[in-house]
Tab-separated table of C-alpha atoms in Angstrom:
chain	number	residue	atom	x	y	z
A	19	MET	CA	119.663	-182.117	12.016
A	20	ILE	CA	122.456	-183.531	10.775
A	21	LYS	CA	125.630	-184.391	13.277
A	22	ALA	CA	128.570	-183.237	11.536
A	23	GLY	CA	131.353	-185.023	14.009
A	24	SER	CA	133.270	-184.791	17.192
A	25	TYR	CA	136.318	-182.456	18.208
A	26	ARG	CA	139.232	-183.962	18.845
A	27	ARG	CA	142.107	-182.710	21.079
A	28	GLU	CA	145.639	-181.203	19.148
A	29	ALA	CA	147.656	-179.376	21.492
A	30	ALA	CA	145.953	-176.388	22.922
A	31	MET	CA	142.572	-176.656	20.732
A	32	HIS	CA	139.761	-178.615	19.307
A	33	VAL	CA	139.558	-179.644	15.896
A	34	LEU	CA	136.662	-180.932	13.799
A	35	ASN	CA	137.304	-180.951	10.217
A	36	VAL	CA	134.841	-182.712	8.045
A	37	ASN	CA	133.378	-182.710	4.155
A	38	LEU	CA	129.568	-183.653	4.680
A	39	GLY	CA	129.780	-183.730	0.610
A	40	SER	CA	126.943	-181.464	-1.353
A	41	GLN	CA	124.494	-184.644	-1.557
A	42	ARG	CA	123.405	-183.957	2.284
A	43	PHE	CA	122.430	-180.490	1.140
A	44	THR	CA	120.222	-181.262	-1.764
A	45	ASP	CA	116.903	-180.766	0.397
A	46	PHE	CA	118.334	-179.132	3.686
A	47	SER	CA	119.536	-175.660	4.062
A	48	PHE	CA	122.057	-175.103	6.657
A	49	ASP	CA	120.366	-172.381	9.514
A	50	ARG	CA	122.376	-172.702	12.420
A	51	ALA	CA	125.774	-174.925	13.986
A	52	PHE	CA	125.482	-175.882	17.563
A	53	VAL	CA	128.223	-177.276	19.966
A	54	VAL	CA	126.729	-179.617	22.376
A	55	ALA	CA	128.720	-181.940	25.149
A	56	ALA	CA	129.121	-185.459	24.390
A	57	ASN	CA	126.023	-187.736	23.775
A	58	GLN	CA	123.747	-184.077	23.525
A	59	ASN	CA	121.538	-182.807	21.231
A	60	PRO	CA	120.785	-178.841	20.592
A	61	ALA	CA	117.422	-179.671	22.100
A	62	GLY	CA	118.801	-180.447	25.205
A	63	GLY	CA	121.119	-177.352	25.722
A	64	PHE	CA	124.327	-176.568	24.012
A	65	VAL	CA	127.603	-174.874	24.342
A	66	LEU	CA	128.022	-172.924	21.368
A	67	ALA	CA	125.569	-171.832	18.529
A	68	GLY	CA	125.659	-169.801	15.542
A	69	SER	CA	123.490	-169.084	12.640
A	70	ASN	CA	125.014	-168.191	8.908
A	71	SER	CA	124.912	-164.182	8.097
A	72	ILE	CA	122.161	-162.644	6.730
A	73	LEU	CA	123.775	-162.606	3.176
A	74	ASP	CA	124.342	-166.089	2.973
A	75	ARG	CA	120.394	-166.632	3.638
A	76	LEU	CA	119.214	-164.304	1.266
A	77	PHE	CA	121.459	-165.931	-1.415
A	78	ARG	CA	119.737	-169.335	-0.171
A	79	ARG	CA	116.279	-168.001	-0.241
A	80	GLN	CA	115.821	-168.745	3.489
A	81	VAL	CA	114.637	-165.078	4.520
A	82	ARG	CA	110.803	-164.670	4.943
A	83	PHE	CA	109.087	-161.214	5.757
A	84	VAL	CA	108.402	-160.364	9.466
A	85	ASP	CA	104.764	-160.175	8.953
A	86	SER	CA	104.255	-163.584	6.779
A	87	PRO	CA	106.552	-166.191	8.854
A	88	ASP	CA	104.772	-168.853	7.666
A	89	ALA	CA	104.733	-168.171	3.750
A	90	PRO	CA	108.413	-169.063	2.537
A	91	ASP	CA	108.032	-167.601	-0.976
A	92	GLU	CA	106.600	-164.611	0.788
A	93	PHE	CA	110.413	-162.869	0.153
A	94	ASP	CA	110.025	-163.593	-3.809
A	95	VAL	CA	112.724	-161.277	-5.865
A	96	LEU	CA	111.368	-162.943	-8.996
A	97	SER	CA	107.830	-161.214	-8.665
A	98	LEU	CA	109.012	-158.035	-6.447
A	99	GLY	CA	112.376	-157.389	-8.158
A	100	ARG	CA	115.392	-157.757	-5.951
A	101	ASP	CA	115.577	-153.917	-5.000
A	102	ILE	CA	111.978	-153.770	-4.141
A	103	ALA	CA	112.202	-156.560	-1.638
A	104	PHE	CA	115.285	-155.784	-0.045
A	105	ALA	CA	113.449	-152.599	0.467
A	106	LYS	CA	110.841	-154.191	1.832
A	107	LEU	CA	112.569	-156.154	4.390
A	108	VAL	CA	114.595	-153.079	5.456
A	109	THR	CA	111.976	-150.754	5.943
A	110	LEU	CA	108.668	-152.587	6.832
A	111	GLY	CA	110.460	-155.539	8.523
A	112	GLY	CA	113.927	-154.374	9.763
A	113	ARG	CA	113.417	-150.765	10.815
A	114	GLN	CA	109.941	-151.588	12.828
A	115	VAL	CA	111.451	-154.326	14.723
A	116	PHE	CA	114.183	-152.084	15.365
A	117	LEU	CA	112.648	-149.096	16.662
A	118	ASN	CA	109.530	-150.457	18.188
A	119	GLU	CA	109.807	-154.231	19.222
A	120	LYS	CA	110.317	-154.774	23.016
A	121	PHE	CA	110.662	-158.438	23.082
A	122	ALA	CA	108.451	-158.935	25.772
A	123	GLY	CA	111.152	-157.132	28.176
A	124	ASN	CA	111.588	-154.112	30.075
A	125	GLY	CA	110.728	-151.390	27.737
A	126	ARG	CA	113.577	-151.032	25.708
A	127	THR	CA	114.090	-151.153	22.371
A	128	CYS	CA	117.113	-151.341	19.982
A	129	GLY	CA	115.896	-147.776	19.126
A	130	THR	CA	116.243	-147.065	23.030
A	131	CYS	CA	120.192	-147.067	22.944
A	132	HIS	CA	120.741	-146.468	19.023
A	133	VAL	CA	118.503	-143.677	18.404
A	134	GLU	CA	117.490	-142.694	14.744
A	135	GLY	CA	117.662	-139.067	15.246
A	136	ASN	CA	120.984	-139.121	16.818
A	137	ASN	CA	123.259	-140.809	14.682
A	138	PHE	CA	122.274	-144.222	16.016
A	139	THR	CA	123.857	-143.856	19.172
A	140	ILE	CA	123.786	-142.133	22.762
A	141	ASP	CA	125.613	-139.489	24.436
A	142	PRO	CA	125.527	-137.723	27.896
A	143	LYS	CA	124.037	-135.002	26.102
A	144	PHE	CA	121.029	-136.747	24.618
A	145	ILE	CA	120.559	-138.605	27.928
A	146	ALA	CA	119.902	-135.631	29.799
A	147	THR	CA	117.006	-134.868	27.477
A	148	LEU	CA	115.181	-137.885	28.569
A	149	PRO	CA	112.213	-138.034	31.094
A	150	ARG	CA	112.828	-139.909	34.188
A	151	HIS	CA	110.617	-143.145	32.789
A	152	ASP	CA	112.264	-143.321	29.624
A	153	PRO	CA	113.262	-147.003	29.245
A	154	LEU	CA	117.062	-146.141	29.256
A	155	PHE	CA	116.423	-145.811	33.016
A	156	VAL	CA	114.622	-149.055	33.724
A	157	ALA	CA	117.529	-149.601	36.689
A	158	GLU	CA	116.001	-146.513	38.827
A	159	THR	CA	112.595	-147.348	38.013
A	160	ASN	CA	112.263	-151.250	38.190
A	161	PRO	CA	113.196	-152.709	41.372
A	162	ALA	CA	114.174	-155.673	39.850
A	163	LEU	CA	116.749	-154.961	38.032
A	164	GLY	CA	118.026	-152.298	40.736
A	165	TYR	CA	121.056	-154.487	41.715
A	166	ALA	CA	123.831	-154.987	38.949
A	167	PHE	CA	121.872	-154.434	35.493
A	168	GLU	CA	123.235	-150.538	35.229
A	169	LYS	CA	125.307	-148.076	36.943
A	170	PRO	CA	122.820	-145.414	36.844
A	171	GLU	CA	125.382	-142.289	37.689
A	172	LEU	CA	128.146	-143.620	34.886
A	173	LEU	CA	124.874	-144.141	32.641
A	174	ARG	CA	123.775	-140.804	33.435
A	175	ARG	CA	127.049	-138.904	33.307
A	176	PHE	CA	129.041	-141.137	30.415
A	177	GLY	CA	126.622	-142.820	28.502
A	178	LEU	CA	128.507	-146.223	30.002
A	179	PHE	CA	126.292	-149.567	30.007
A	180	ILE	CA	127.442	-152.424	31.873
A	181	GLU	CA	128.129	-155.413	29.668
A	182	ASN	CA	128.470	-159.122	31.306
A	183	VAL	CA	130.733	-160.127	28.323
A	184	ASP	CA	131.789	-163.216	30.479
A	185	GLY	CA	128.725	-164.943	31.683
A	186	PHE	CA	125.959	-163.977	34.463
A	187	ASP	CA	127.229	-165.806	37.050
A	188	ASP	CA	128.568	-163.127	39.256
A	189	LEU	CA	127.168	-159.539	38.416
A	190	GLN	CA	128.768	-157.556	40.711
A	191	ASN	CA	132.296	-158.444	40.005
A	192	LYS	CA	132.742	-159.956	36.124
A	193	PHE	CA	131.429	-157.049	33.714
A	194	THR	CA	132.665	-154.381	31.849
A	195	LEU	CA	131.330	-150.921	30.498
A	196	HIS	CA	131.231	-149.370	27.454
A	197	SER	CA	129.052	-146.678	25.432
A	198	SER	CA	126.456	-147.185	22.848
A	199	GLN	CA	128.075	-147.813	19.705
A	200	SER	CA	126.818	-146.344	16.706
A	201	VAL	CA	124.939	-148.846	14.288
A	202	LEU	CA	126.098	-146.648	10.733
A	203	ALA	CA	128.632	-148.313	8.514
A	204	LEU	CA	128.424	-151.562	9.872
A	205	ALA	CA	128.528	-153.407	5.990
A	206	ASN	CA	132.155	-151.559	5.836
A	207	SER	CA	133.606	-152.284	8.991
A	208	ALA	CA	132.338	-156.017	9.166
A	209	THR	CA	134.405	-156.826	5.751
A	210	PRO	CA	137.973	-156.737	4.744
A	211	PRO	CA	139.087	-153.356	3.421
A	212	SER	CA	140.912	-152.800	0.484
A	213	PRO	CA	144.457	-154.295	0.467
A	214	PRO	CA	145.705	-150.808	-0.664
A	215	PHE	CA	144.989	-149.678	2.695
A	216	GLN	CA	147.235	-151.615	4.384
A	217	VAL	CA	145.538	-152.209	7.657
A	218	ASP	CA	142.742	-155.022	8.111
A	219	PHE	CA	140.841	-155.124	11.313
A	220	THR	CA	138.751	-157.991	10.272
A	221	ASN	CA	141.796	-160.744	10.541
A	222	ASN	CA	141.220	-161.449	14.439
A	223	GLY	CA	144.193	-164.222	14.687
A	224	ARG	CA	142.937	-167.871	14.644
A	225	ASN	CA	139.551	-166.740	12.820
A	226	PRO	CA	141.049	-164.917	9.897
A	227	SER	CA	138.311	-162.555	7.920
A	228	PRO	CA	135.245	-163.785	9.801
A	229	PRO	CA	131.800	-163.312	8.113
A	230	LEU	CA	129.933	-159.881	9.347
A	231	ARG	CA	131.196	-160.033	12.540
A	232	LEU	CA	131.028	-156.551	14.599
A	233	GLY	CA	133.556	-154.837	16.690
A	234	TRP	CA	137.038	-153.232	16.156
A	235	GLY	CA	138.772	-156.933	15.887
A	236	ASN	CA	135.642	-158.349	14.511
A	237	ASP	CA	135.857	-160.473	17.360
A	238	ALA	CA	131.983	-159.971	18.604
A	239	THR	CA	128.896	-161.843	17.658
A	240	PRO	CA	128.139	-161.829	13.968
A	241	ASP	CA	125.197	-159.816	12.841
A	242	ARG	CA	122.293	-161.790	13.103
A	243	ASP	CA	123.227	-163.577	16.585
A	244	PHE	CA	124.220	-160.031	18.001
A	245	ALA	CA	120.473	-159.027	18.420
A	246	ILE	CA	120.009	-161.913	20.630
A	247	VAL	CA	122.751	-161.156	22.793
A	248	THR	CA	121.976	-157.789	23.330
A	249	ILE	CA	118.391	-159.119	24.160
A	250	VAL	CA	119.348	-161.251	26.675
A	251	GLN	CA	121.746	-158.408	28.540
A	252	HIS	CA	119.645	-155.075	28.072
A	253	TYR	CA	115.968	-156.071	27.767
A	254	PRO	CA	114.782	-158.497	30.591
A	255	ARG	CA	112.594	-157.572	33.187
A	256	THR	CA	114.610	-159.604	36.354
A	257	LEU	CA	118.065	-160.631	36.422
A	258	ASN	CA	117.016	-164.102	36.021
A	259	ARG	CA	117.126	-163.488	32.192
A	260	LYS	CA	114.592	-166.514	31.220
A	261	ALA	CA	113.343	-166.510	28.084
A	262	GLY	CA	109.455	-166.617	28.077
A	263	ALA	CA	109.442	-164.993	31.352
A	264	ASP	CA	111.790	-162.224	31.716
A	265	LEU	CA	112.285	-161.573	27.819
A	266	GLY	CA	111.206	-162.757	24.795
A	267	VAL	CA	113.281	-164.374	21.642
A	268	PRO	CA	113.321	-163.249	18.187
A	269	THR	CA	112.365	-165.138	15.398
A	270	ASP	CA	114.671	-165.878	12.538
A	271	GLU	CA	112.553	-163.287	10.429
A	272	GLU	CA	112.794	-160.550	12.944
A	273	LEU	CA	116.583	-161.203	13.254
A	274	ASP	CA	116.830	-161.227	9.363
A	275	ALA	CA	115.039	-158.177	9.203
A	276	MET	CA	117.188	-156.571	11.481
A	277	ALA	CA	120.298	-157.557	9.967
A	278	ALA	CA	119.355	-156.443	6.977
A	279	TYR	CA	118.294	-152.540	8.213
A	280	GLN	CA	121.522	-152.420	9.877
A	281	LEU	CA	123.491	-153.118	7.197
A	282	SER	CA	121.650	-150.513	5.151
A	283	LEU	CA	122.664	-147.645	6.966
A	284	GLY	CA	125.284	-145.163	6.754
A	285	ARG	CA	127.918	-145.185	3.906
A	286	GLN	CA	128.459	-148.515	2.184
A	287	GLU	CA	131.864	-147.301	1.171
A	288	ASP	CA	135.123	-146.125	3.131
A	289	PHE	CA	137.177	-142.757	2.146
A	290	ASP	CA	140.191	-143.157	0.609
A	291	LEU	CA	142.230	-141.024	3.095
A	292	ARG	CA	145.590	-140.878	0.893
A	293	GLY	CA	143.906	-138.374	-1.570
A	294	LEU	CA	142.958	-136.448	1.189
A	295	ARG	CA	144.838	-133.053	1.456
A	296	PRO	CA	144.661	-131.909	5.168
A	297	LYS	CA	144.468	-127.560	5.065
A	298	THR	CA	146.823	-126.968	7.805
A	299	ASP	CA	150.931	-127.360	7.944
A	300	ALA	CA	151.094	-129.825	10.675
A	301	GLY	CA	148.461	-132.164	8.737
A	302	LEU	CA	151.013	-131.886	5.720
A	303	ARG	CA	153.873	-132.440	7.470
A	304	GLY	CA	152.081	-135.544	9.687
A	305	GLN	CA	151.244	-136.816	6.149
A	306	ARG	CA	154.272	-136.586	4.546
A	307	GLU	CA	156.535	-138.279	7.557
A	308	ASN	CA	153.966	-141.182	7.873
A	309	ARG	CA	153.803	-142.037	4.153
A	310	ALA	CA	157.493	-142.297	4.584
A	311	SER	CA	157.453	-144.364	7.126
A	312	GLY	CA	154.615	-146.552	5.634
A	313	VAL	CA	152.772	-146.415	8.519
A	314	PHE	CA	149.257	-145.664	6.943
A	315	PHE	CA	147.248	-146.062	10.225
A	316	LEU	CA	148.677	-142.911	11.924
A	317	GLU	CA	147.819	-140.909	8.692
A	318	VAL	CA	144.229	-142.117	8.759
A	319	VAL	CA	144.488	-141.342	12.799
A	320	TYR	CA	145.569	-137.994	11.915
A	321	THR	CA	143.707	-136.874	9.099
A	322	SER	CA	140.540	-138.091	10.521
A	323	ARG	CA	141.182	-135.772	13.166
A	324	ILE	CA	140.527	-132.855	10.899
A	325	LEU	CA	138.218	-133.643	9.025
A	326	ALA	CA	135.663	-131.793	10.533
A	327	THR	CA	137.726	-128.345	9.443
A	328	ILE	CA	137.964	-129.318	5.552
């Protein structure tokens, strides 16, 4: 571990700005950053943590195959070839972990809620086809999860899951509900769009253009760490959520493989809707009016609604 420094308070913010120098990293590959309380170290507990992105880890040759965690040179693009090595990481590693790995939890996998044959999501119509013992319904079948883990009626009727985004200290009152988002085209939505599109959802204010963050405002957890958050939220056998007892912790190899797999899914390039010609008079009129006003986002929303009829 390398201690980077201490935060100092500036107005309403805490700031740390330090240059460690290139020599510190001649034989040290950055893997994860921790924020800890004064006079503490990450081994004893931390306040915040974050890892570097899968793309950065690939660049620095830190990625290893899931089935060979003790062989650092196994992911060898020189002997396998870059395309073959990445394909193995995605298919033999990431896909298998995503669809089958339960992480010693309640029986759910990533594929439970992001179904490969259902556009990597689930909806009420699909949920209605599942048997009662499906891992999706653990709140109904596992008494230890019968309180404040899910709202079964809302899950079945609307496909809504509980998310405790503000912590697990008050499960009854501190939660939000959201659906299972598709993981298609994450490589697109997590990177800044081309400037001519005139709208950038990746800029979330004080942290502009963060690397590989998820969500509409790119303010959710980054690619590798998202899996950890998801496992803690949705995989536990009891609401204690204790690592080793209620759920397993994914290895770096598994995090890399899942991130690579998800980034490989769906289209890798967005449509240029400016060249799209709507088929209806209303669509053409809306397109002209929005172009004249310079509000390109409304044009995107409008034309995307009629894509299915083209």
